[in-house]
Coordinates of C-alpha atoms and ligand atoms in Angstrom, one line a residue:
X30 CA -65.2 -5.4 127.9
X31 CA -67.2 -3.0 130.2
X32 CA -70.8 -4.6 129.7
X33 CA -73.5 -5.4 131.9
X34 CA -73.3 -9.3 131.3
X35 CA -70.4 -11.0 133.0
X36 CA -69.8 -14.1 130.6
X37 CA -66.8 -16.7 130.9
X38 CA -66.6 -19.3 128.6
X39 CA -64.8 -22.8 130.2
X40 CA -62.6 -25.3 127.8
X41 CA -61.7 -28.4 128.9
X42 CA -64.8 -29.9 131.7
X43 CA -62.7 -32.1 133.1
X44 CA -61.6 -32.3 137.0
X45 CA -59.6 -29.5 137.2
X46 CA -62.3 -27.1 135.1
X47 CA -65.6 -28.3 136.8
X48 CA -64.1 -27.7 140.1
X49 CA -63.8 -24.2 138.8
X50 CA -67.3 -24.1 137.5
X51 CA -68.7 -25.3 140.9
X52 CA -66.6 -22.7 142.4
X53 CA -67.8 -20.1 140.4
X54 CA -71.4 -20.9 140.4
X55 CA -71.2 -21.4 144.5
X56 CA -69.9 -17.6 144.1
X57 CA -71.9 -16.0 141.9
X58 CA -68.8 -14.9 139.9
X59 CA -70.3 -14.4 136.4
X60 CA -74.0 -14.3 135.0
X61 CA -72.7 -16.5 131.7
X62 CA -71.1 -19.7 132.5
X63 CA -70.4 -21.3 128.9
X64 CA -69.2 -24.9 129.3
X65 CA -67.1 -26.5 126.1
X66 CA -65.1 -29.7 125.7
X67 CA -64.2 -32.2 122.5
X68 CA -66.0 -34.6 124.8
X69 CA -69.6 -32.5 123.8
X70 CA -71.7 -34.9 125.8
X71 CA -69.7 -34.5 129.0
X72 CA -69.9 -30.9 128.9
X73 CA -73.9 -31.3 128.2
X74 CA -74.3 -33.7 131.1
X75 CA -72.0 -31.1 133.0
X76 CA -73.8 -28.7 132.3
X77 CA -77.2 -30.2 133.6
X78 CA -75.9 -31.4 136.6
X79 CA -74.9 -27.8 137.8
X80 CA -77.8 -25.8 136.6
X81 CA -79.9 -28.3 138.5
X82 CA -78.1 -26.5 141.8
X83 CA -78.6 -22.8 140.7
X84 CA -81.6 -22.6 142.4
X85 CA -79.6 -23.3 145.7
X86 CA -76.7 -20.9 144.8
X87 CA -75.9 -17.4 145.4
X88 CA -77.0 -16.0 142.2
X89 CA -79.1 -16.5 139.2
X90 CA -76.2 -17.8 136.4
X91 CA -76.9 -18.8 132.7
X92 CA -75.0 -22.3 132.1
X93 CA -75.2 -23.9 129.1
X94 CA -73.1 -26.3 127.0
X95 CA -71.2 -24.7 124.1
X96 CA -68.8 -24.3 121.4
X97 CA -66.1 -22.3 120.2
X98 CA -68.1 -19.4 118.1
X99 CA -69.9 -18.5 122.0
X100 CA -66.4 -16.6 123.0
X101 CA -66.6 -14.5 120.7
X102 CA -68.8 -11.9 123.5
X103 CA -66.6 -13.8 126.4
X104 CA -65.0 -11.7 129.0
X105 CA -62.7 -14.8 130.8
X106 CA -61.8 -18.0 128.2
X107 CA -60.8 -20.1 130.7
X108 CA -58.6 -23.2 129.6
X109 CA -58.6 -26.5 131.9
X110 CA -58.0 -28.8 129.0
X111 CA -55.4 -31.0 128.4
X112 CA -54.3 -34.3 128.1
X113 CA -52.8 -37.2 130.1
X114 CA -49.0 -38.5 130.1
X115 CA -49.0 -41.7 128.6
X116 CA -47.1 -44.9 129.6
X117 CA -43.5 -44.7 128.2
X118 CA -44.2 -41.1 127.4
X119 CA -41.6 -38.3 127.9
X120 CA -42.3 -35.0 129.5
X121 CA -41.6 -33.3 126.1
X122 CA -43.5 -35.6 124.5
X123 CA -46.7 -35.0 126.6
X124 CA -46.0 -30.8 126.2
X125 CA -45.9 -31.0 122.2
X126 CA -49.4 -33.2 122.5
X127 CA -50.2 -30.6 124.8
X128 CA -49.3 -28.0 122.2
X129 CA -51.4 -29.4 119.5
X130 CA -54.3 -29.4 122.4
X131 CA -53.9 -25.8 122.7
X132 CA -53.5 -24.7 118.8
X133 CA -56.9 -26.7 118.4
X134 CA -58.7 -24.9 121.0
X135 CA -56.7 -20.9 120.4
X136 CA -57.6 -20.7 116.7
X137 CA -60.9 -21.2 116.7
X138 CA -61.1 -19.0 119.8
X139 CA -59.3 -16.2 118.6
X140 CA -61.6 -16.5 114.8
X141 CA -64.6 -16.4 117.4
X142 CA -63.8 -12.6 117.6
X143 CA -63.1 -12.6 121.2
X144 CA -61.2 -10.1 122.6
X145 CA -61.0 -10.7 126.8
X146 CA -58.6 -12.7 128.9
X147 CA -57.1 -16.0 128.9
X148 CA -57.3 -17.9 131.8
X149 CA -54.5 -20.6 131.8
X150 CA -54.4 -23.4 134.0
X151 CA -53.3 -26.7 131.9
X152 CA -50.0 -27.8 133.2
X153 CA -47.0 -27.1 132.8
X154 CA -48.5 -23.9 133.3
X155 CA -46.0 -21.6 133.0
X156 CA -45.2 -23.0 129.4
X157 CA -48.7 -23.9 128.3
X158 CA -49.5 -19.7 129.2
X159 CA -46.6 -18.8 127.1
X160 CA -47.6 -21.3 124.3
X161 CA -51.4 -19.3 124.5
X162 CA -49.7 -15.7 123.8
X163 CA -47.6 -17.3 120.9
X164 CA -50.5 -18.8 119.3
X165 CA -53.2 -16.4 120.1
X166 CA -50.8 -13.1 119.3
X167 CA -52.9 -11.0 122.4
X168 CA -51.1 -8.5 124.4
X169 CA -49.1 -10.0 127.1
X170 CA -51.4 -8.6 129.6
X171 CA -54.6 -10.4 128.6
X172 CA -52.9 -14.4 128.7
X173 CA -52.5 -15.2 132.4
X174 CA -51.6 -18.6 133.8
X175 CA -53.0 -19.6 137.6
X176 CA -49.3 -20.1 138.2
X177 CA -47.9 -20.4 141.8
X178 CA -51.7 -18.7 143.1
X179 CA -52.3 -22.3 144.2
X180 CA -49.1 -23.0 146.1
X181 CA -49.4 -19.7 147.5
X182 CA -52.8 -20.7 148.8
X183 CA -51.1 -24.1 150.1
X184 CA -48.7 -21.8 151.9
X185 CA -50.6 -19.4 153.6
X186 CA -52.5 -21.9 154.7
X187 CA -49.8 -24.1 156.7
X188 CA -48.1 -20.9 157.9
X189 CA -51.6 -19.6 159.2
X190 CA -51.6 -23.1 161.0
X191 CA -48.0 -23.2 162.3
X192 CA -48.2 -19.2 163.6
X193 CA -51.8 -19.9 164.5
X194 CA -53.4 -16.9 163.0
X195 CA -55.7 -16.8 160.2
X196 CA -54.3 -17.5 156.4
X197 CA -55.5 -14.1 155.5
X198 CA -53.2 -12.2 157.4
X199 CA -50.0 -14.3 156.6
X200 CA -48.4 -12.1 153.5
X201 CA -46.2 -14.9 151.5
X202 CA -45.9 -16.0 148.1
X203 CA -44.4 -19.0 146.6
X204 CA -42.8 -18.0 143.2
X205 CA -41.3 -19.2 140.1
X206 CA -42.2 -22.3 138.1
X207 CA -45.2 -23.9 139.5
X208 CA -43.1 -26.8 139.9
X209 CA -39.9 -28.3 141.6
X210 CA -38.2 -25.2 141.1
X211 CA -40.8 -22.7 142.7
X212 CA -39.4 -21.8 146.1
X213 CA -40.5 -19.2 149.0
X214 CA -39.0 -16.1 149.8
X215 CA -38.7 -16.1 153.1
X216 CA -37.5 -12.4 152.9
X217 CA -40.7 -11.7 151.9
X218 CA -43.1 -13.2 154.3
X219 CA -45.1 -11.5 156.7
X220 CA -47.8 -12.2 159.4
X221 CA -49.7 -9.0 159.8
X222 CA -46.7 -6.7 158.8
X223 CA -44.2 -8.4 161.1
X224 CA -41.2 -10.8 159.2
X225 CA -41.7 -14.2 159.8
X226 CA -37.8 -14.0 160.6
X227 CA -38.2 -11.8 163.1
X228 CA -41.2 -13.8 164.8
X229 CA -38.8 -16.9 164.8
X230 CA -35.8 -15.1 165.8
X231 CA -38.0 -13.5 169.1
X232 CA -39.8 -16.9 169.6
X233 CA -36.6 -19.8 169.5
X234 CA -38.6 -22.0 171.7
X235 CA -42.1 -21.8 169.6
X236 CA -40.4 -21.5 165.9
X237 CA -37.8 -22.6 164.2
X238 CA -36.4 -21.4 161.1
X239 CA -35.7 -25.3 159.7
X240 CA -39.6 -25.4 160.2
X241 CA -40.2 -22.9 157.2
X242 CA -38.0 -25.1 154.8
X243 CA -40.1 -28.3 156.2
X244 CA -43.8 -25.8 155.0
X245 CA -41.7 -24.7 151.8
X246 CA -41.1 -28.4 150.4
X247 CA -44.5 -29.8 152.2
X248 CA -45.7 -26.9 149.5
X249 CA -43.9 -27.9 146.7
X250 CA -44.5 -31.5 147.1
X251 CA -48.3 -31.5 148.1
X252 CA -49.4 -31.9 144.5
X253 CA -47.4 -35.8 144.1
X254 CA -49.0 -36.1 147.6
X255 CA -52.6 -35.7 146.8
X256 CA -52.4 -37.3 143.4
X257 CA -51.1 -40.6 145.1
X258 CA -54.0 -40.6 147.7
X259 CA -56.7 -39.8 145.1
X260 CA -55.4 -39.6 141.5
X261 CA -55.5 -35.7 140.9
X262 CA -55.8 -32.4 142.4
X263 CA -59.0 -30.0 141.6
X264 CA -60.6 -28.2 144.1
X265 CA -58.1 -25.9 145.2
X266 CA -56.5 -25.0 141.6
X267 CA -60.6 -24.7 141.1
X268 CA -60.8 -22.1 144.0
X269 CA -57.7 -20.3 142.9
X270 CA -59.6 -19.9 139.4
X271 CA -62.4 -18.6 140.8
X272 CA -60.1 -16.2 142.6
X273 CA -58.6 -14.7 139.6
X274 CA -61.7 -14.7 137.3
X275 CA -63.2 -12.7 140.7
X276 CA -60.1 -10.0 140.6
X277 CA -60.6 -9.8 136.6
X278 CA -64.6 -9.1 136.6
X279 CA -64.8 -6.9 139.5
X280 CA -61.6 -5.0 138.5
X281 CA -59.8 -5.6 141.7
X282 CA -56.4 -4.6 141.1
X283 CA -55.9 -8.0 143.3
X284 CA -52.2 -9.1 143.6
X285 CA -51.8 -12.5 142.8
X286 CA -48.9 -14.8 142.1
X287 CA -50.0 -15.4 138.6
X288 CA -48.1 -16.7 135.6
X289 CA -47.1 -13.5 134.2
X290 CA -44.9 -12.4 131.5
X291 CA -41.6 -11.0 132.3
X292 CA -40.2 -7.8 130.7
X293 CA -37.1 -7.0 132.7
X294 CA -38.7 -7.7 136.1
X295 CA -36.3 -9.4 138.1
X296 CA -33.9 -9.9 135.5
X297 CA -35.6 -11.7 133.1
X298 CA -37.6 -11.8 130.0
X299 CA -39.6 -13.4 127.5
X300 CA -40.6 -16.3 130.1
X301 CA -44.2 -17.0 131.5
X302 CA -43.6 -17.7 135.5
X303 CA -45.2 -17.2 138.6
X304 CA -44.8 -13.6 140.4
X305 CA -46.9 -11.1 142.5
X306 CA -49.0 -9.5 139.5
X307 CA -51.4 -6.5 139.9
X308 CA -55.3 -8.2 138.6
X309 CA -57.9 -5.7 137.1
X310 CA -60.2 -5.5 134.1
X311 CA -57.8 -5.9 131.4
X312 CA -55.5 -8.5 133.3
X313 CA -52.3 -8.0 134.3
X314 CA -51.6 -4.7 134.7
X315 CA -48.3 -4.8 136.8
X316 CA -45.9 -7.4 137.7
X317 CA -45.2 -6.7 141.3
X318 CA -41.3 -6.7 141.9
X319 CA -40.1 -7.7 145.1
X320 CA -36.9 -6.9 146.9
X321 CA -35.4 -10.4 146.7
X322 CA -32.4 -11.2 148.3
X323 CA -29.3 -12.1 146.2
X324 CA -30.1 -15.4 147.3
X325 CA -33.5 -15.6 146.4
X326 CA -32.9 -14.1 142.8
X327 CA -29.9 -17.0 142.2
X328 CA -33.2 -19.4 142.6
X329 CA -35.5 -17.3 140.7
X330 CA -33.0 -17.0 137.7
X331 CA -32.8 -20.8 137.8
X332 CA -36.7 -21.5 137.6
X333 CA -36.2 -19.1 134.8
X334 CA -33.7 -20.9 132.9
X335 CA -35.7 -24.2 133.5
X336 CA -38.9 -22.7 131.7
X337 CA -37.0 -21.3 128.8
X338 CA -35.4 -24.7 128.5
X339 CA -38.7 -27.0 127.9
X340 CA -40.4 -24.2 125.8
X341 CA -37.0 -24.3 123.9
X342 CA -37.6 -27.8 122.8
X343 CA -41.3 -27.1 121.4
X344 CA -42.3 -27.0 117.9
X345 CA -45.3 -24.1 117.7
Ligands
NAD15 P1 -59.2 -34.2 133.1 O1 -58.6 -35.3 132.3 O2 -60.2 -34.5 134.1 O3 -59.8 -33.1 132.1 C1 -59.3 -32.7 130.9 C2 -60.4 -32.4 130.0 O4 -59.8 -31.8 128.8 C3 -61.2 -33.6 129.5 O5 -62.6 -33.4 129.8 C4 -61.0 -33.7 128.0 O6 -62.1 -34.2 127.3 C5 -60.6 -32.2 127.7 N1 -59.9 -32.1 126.4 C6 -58.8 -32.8 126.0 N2 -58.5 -32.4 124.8 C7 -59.3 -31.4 124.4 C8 -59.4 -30.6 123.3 N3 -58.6 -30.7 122.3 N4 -60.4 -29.6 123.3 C9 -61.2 -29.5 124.3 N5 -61.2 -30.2 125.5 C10 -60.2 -31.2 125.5 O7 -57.9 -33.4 133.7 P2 -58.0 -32.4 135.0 O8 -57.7 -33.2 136.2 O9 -59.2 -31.6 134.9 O10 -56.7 -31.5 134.7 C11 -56.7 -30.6 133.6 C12 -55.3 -29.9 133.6 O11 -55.2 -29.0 134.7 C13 -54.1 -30.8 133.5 O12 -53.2 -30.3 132.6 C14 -53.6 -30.7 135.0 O13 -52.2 -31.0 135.0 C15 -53.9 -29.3 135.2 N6 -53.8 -28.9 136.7 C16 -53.3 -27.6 136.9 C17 -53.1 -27.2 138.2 C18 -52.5 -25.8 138.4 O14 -52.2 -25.5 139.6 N7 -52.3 -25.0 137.4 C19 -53.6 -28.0 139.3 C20 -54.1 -29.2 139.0 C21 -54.2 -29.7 137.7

C-alpha cells in the first residue's frame, strides 16, 4: 500500500462515478485515475473528455480507460456501478440484479491481485457494501460504503444555514441506513462544542426545536427531491467520494459517517450501516461509538433490523 504512486481504479462511469472523477481530478486526489465500465466506449470517451482538462487542474493525474487486470497495483477500487429499477420491478428484484452486478465486477477484481480498499457507493449502499465483503472475502476494514457521509454533508449544510455559521463548525451526523430509516441524533449535535439543544433552549425566539425535525426529514427526503427535479443525484455523493478516497490516501484518520461493519458497536453485528468511523491508510480503523440516548438506539436498532431484513432475502 505505502508507495509513491497514488492509483484508484473507478467501476461503473456513470453519473454518480464521473462526478467522482471530476471531483477527484479538480483535487488532485490521486496520480492514477483508472476509468472501467461494461460500457468500454463510454469509459474511453470519459476518459478523453477529462484528461483534456488536466492541464487546467490542480495536479498532473494519469487517466486512462481500463479494465479489470489494472487493480491489481490499485490502492482505492471505487464501485459506482449498478443498474436501474425497471418498470414493474420490486426492490428485491432490482438488489439480486444488483448482486449479480457486483459478483461480475468483485471476481475479476479480487483475481487482479489487488489488495487495497473498496469504495462502495452503488445503492442500497449499506447492503451492496455488505454484499462486496461477502464476495470479495477482504477484512472488514478494507470494504467501506459512502453511507450516511452524504446526508451528513446535506445536514451540516442546512444547520450551518439555519444557526448561520459555517458547515464546518456544525458537529452532526446523520446515521443508520442511508435511507428512510437514517435519522439524526440530535444528542449528538454540536455547533462549535455547544449542543444544538442548548442553543435552542437559550434562543426560544430564534430556534425552535420542531425546526431540527423539519432539517432531519428535508435530509432524509432531499434525494426523491432532487431526482424529481433532474432525474438523479451525483455531485454531492461525487464530493463525499472524493472525501473519503482523500482520508484513505493521505492517512487522515478522518471520522466519517461511512458504511461500516458492526462488531458489537451499538448493539449490533454483522450489518453494514452508516456510523462515525475512524478513515486512515488501511480503511476503517475504528467505528466511533457515540453516547446515544435510549431513544436514539430504539431507532438505530430499527435501521439495523431493516438492513439485515433485505440482505436476508439475497441469494449470494
Ligand atoms: P448511471 O446509470 O449513470 O451509471 C451506472 C453505470 O454502471 C453505467 O455507466 C453502466 O454502464 C455501469 N454498469 C452497469 N453494469 C455494469 C457492470 N456489470 N460492470 C461495470 N459497469 C456497469 O447511474 P448513476 O446515477 O451513476 O448511479 C450509480 C449508483 O450510485 C446507483 O446505484 C445510484 O443509486 C447510486 N447512488 C448512490 C448515492 C449514495 O449516497 N451512496 C447517491 C446517488 C446515487
Amino acid at each position: 500500500m505505502m508507495k509513491d504512486t497514488r492509483k484508484v481504479v473507478l467501476i461503473g462511469t456513470g453519473m454518480v462515478g464521473m462526478s467522482f472523477a471530476y471531483a477527484a481530478v479538480n483535487q488532485g486526489v490521486c496520480d492514477v485515475l483508472c476509468l472501467c465500465d461494461l460500457n468500454t466506449k463510454r469509459a474511453e470517451g470519459e476518459a478523453m473528455d477529462l484528461n483534456h482538462g488536466v492541464p487546467f487542474a490542480k495536479s498532473n493525474m494519469k487517466i486512462y480507460a481500463g479494465n479489470y487486470s489494472d487493480c491489481k497495483d490499485a490502492d482505492i477500487v471505487v464501485i459506482a456501478a449498478g443498474v436501474a429499477q425497471k418498470e414493474g420491478e420490486t426492490r428485491l428484484d432490482l438488489l439480486q440484479r444488483n448482486v449479480e452486478v457486483f459478483r461480475s465486477i468483485i471476481t475479476p477484481v479480487v483475481k487482479s491481485g489487488f489488495d487495497g480498499i473498496f469504495l462502495v457507493a452503488t445503492n442500497p449502499v449499506d447492503i451492496m457494501t455488505r454484499v462486496t465483503y461477502e464476495l470479495s472475502r477482504f477484512g472488514a476494514s478494507k470494504v467501506i460504503g459512502s453511507g450516511t457521509t452524504l446526508d451528513t454533508a446535506r445536514l451540516r449544510y442546512m444547520l450551518g444555514d439555519y444557526f448561520t455559521v459555517d458547515p464546518k463548525n456544525v458537529h452532526a451526523y446523520v446515521i443508520g441506513e442511508h435511507g428512510d430509516s437514517e435519522f439524526v441524533p440530535l444528542s449528538q449535535a454540536l455547533v462549535a462544542t455547544k449542543p444544538v439543544s442548548a442553543i435552542i433552549e437559550q434562543n426560544p425566539t430564534m430556534y425552535k426545536l420542531e425546526d431540527m425535525e423539519k432539517i432531519e426529514n428535508e435530509v432524509r427526503t432531499a434525494a426523491y427531491k432532487i431526482i424529481e427535479a433532474k432525474r438523479a443525484t451525483y455531485y454531492g455523493i461525487g464530493m463525499a467520494l472524493t472525501r473519503i478516497v482523500k482520508a484513505i490516501l493521505n492517512d487522515e484518520n478522518s471520522v466519517l459517517t461511512c458504511s461500516a461493519k458492526l462488531s458489537g458497536e451499538y448493539d449490533a453485528s454483522d450489518v453494514f450501516i452508516g456510523v462515525p468511523s475512524v478513515i486512515g491508510r488501511n480503511g476503517i480503523k475504528e467505528v466511533f461509538e457515540l453516547d446515544l440516548t435510549a431513544d436514539e438506539m430504539e431507532k438505530f436498532g430499527k435501521s439495523v433490523a431493516i438492513l439485515k431484513d433485505s440482505f436476508s432475502g439475497l441469494k449470494l
